[in-house]
Short mmCIF file of the C-alpha atoms (twelve columns), coordinates in Angstrom:
data_MODEL
# 
_entry.id   MODEL 
# 
loop_
_atom_site.group_PDB 
_atom_site.id 
_atom_site.type_symbol 
_atom_site.label_atom_id 
_atom_site.label_alt_id 
_atom_site.label_comp_id 
_atom_site.label_asym_id 
_atom_site.label_seq_id 
_atom_site.Cartn_x 
_atom_site.Cartn_y 
_atom_site.Cartn_z 
_atom_site.pdbx_PDB_model_num 
ATOM 1  C CA . MET A 1  -42.676 25.324  -20.226 1 
ATOM 2  C CA . LYS A 2  -45.982 25.832  -22.003 1 
ATOM 3  C CA . ILE A 3  -47.254 23.271  -24.403 1 
ATOM 4  C CA . THR A 4  -49.750 24.437  -27.074 1 
ATOM 5  C CA . LYS A 5  -52.106 22.279  -29.135 1 
ATOM 6  C CA . LEU A 6  -50.874 18.811  -29.853 1 
ATOM 7  C CA . SER A 7  -52.116 16.597  -32.608 1 
ATOM 8  C CA . PRO A 8  -53.903 13.399  -31.533 1 
ATOM 9  C CA . GLU A 9  -50.884 11.388  -32.813 1 
ATOM 10 C CA . SER A 10 -48.548 13.426  -30.622 1 
ATOM 11 C CA . SER A 11 -50.822 13.017  -27.603 1 
ATOM 12 C CA . ALA A 12 -50.956 9.213   -28.127 1 
ATOM 13 C CA . ILE A 13 -47.183 9.081   -28.383 1 
ATOM 14 C CA . ILE A 14 -46.690 11.092  -25.177 1 
ATOM 15 C CA . MET A 15 -49.152 8.908   -23.302 1 
ATOM 16 C CA . GLU A 16 -47.294 5.809   -24.556 1 
ATOM 17 C CA . LEU A 17 -43.974 7.277   -23.408 1 
ATOM 18 C CA . VAL A 18 -45.378 8.154   -19.947 1 
ATOM 19 C CA . ALA A 19 -46.681 4.584   -19.638 1 
ATOM 20 C CA . ILE A 20 -43.334 3.150   -20.634 1 
ATOM 21 C CA . HIS A 21 -41.461 5.440   -18.219 1 
ATOM 22 C CA . GLU A 22 -43.750 4.451   -15.427 1 
ATOM 23 C CA . GLU A 23 -43.187 0.703   -16.150 1 
ATOM 24 C CA . LEU A 24 -39.397 1.264   -16.226 1 
ATOM 25 C CA . SER A 25 -39.440 3.185   -12.994 1 
ATOM 26 C CA . LYS A 26 -41.291 0.356   -11.298 1 
ATOM 27 C CA . GLN A 27 -38.896 -2.209  -12.640 1 
ATOM 28 C CA . ASP A 28 -35.940 -0.044  -11.486 1 
ATOM 29 C CA . GLN A 29 -37.414 0.223   -7.931  1 
ATOM 30 C CA . ASP A 30 -37.891 -3.538  -7.891  1 
ATOM 31 C CA . SER A 31 -34.243 -4.195  -8.962  1 
ATOM 32 C CA . GLN A 32 -32.948 -1.669  -6.439  1 
ATOM 33 C CA . ARG A 33 -34.923 -3.520  -3.716  1 
ATOM 34 C CA . CYS A 34 -33.213 -6.721  -4.869  1 
ATOM 35 C CA . ASP A 35 -29.795 -5.055  -4.832  1 
ATOM 36 C CA . ARG A 36 -30.310 -3.760  -1.306  1 
ATOM 37 C CA . ARG A 37 -31.391 -7.183  -0.070  1 
ATOM 38 C CA . ILE A 38 -28.279 -8.734  -1.689  1 
ATOM 39 C CA . THR A 39 -25.990 -6.064  -0.213  1 
ATOM 40 C CA . GLN A 40 -27.499 -6.591  3.276   1 
ATOM 41 C CA . GLU A 41 -26.922 -10.387 2.965   1 
ATOM 42 C CA . ASN A 42 -23.382 -9.863  1.706   1 
ATOM 43 C CA . THR A 43 -22.400 -7.532  4.578   1 
ATOM 44 C CA . SER A 44 -24.023 -9.663  7.270   1 
ATOM 45 C CA . ASP A 45 -22.300 -12.808 5.886   1 
ATOM 46 C CA . SER A 46 -18.686 -11.546 5.418   1 
ATOM 47 C CA . SER A 47 -16.393 -9.431  7.587   1 
ATOM 48 C CA . ALA A 48 -14.312 -8.601  4.514   1 
ATOM 49 C CA . PRO A 49 -13.106 -5.012  4.164   1 
ATOM 50 C CA . ASN A 50 -14.768 -2.783  1.522   1 
ATOM 51 C CA . PRO A 51 -13.102 -3.412  -1.770  1 
ATOM 52 C CA . GLN A 52 -13.879 0.158   -2.963  1 
ATOM 53 C CA . LYS A 53 -11.349 2.235   -1.090  1 
ATOM 54 C CA . PRO A 54 -9.803  5.308   -2.568  1 
ATOM 55 C CA . THR A 55 -6.200  4.900   -3.882  1 
ATOM 56 C CA . ASP A 56 -3.531  7.287   -2.910  1 
ATOM 57 C CA . SER A 57 -1.316  6.701   -6.030  1 
ATOM 58 C CA . GLU A 58 -1.703  9.437   -8.529  1 
ATOM 59 C CA . ASP A 59 1.507   9.133   -10.604 1 
# 
């Protein structure tokens, strides 16, 4: 994909979007890290079977 000349306004908007995207990616990684920690705590605490098992009934 080739991008030709952009106006200064367009360049500013793109830079802002990139910054927002990077910030959201960082937050997403942080939340995934928290989720992983919670999952590990839950699996080590309980010996309960996995609630997400496939169902055989397709009526």
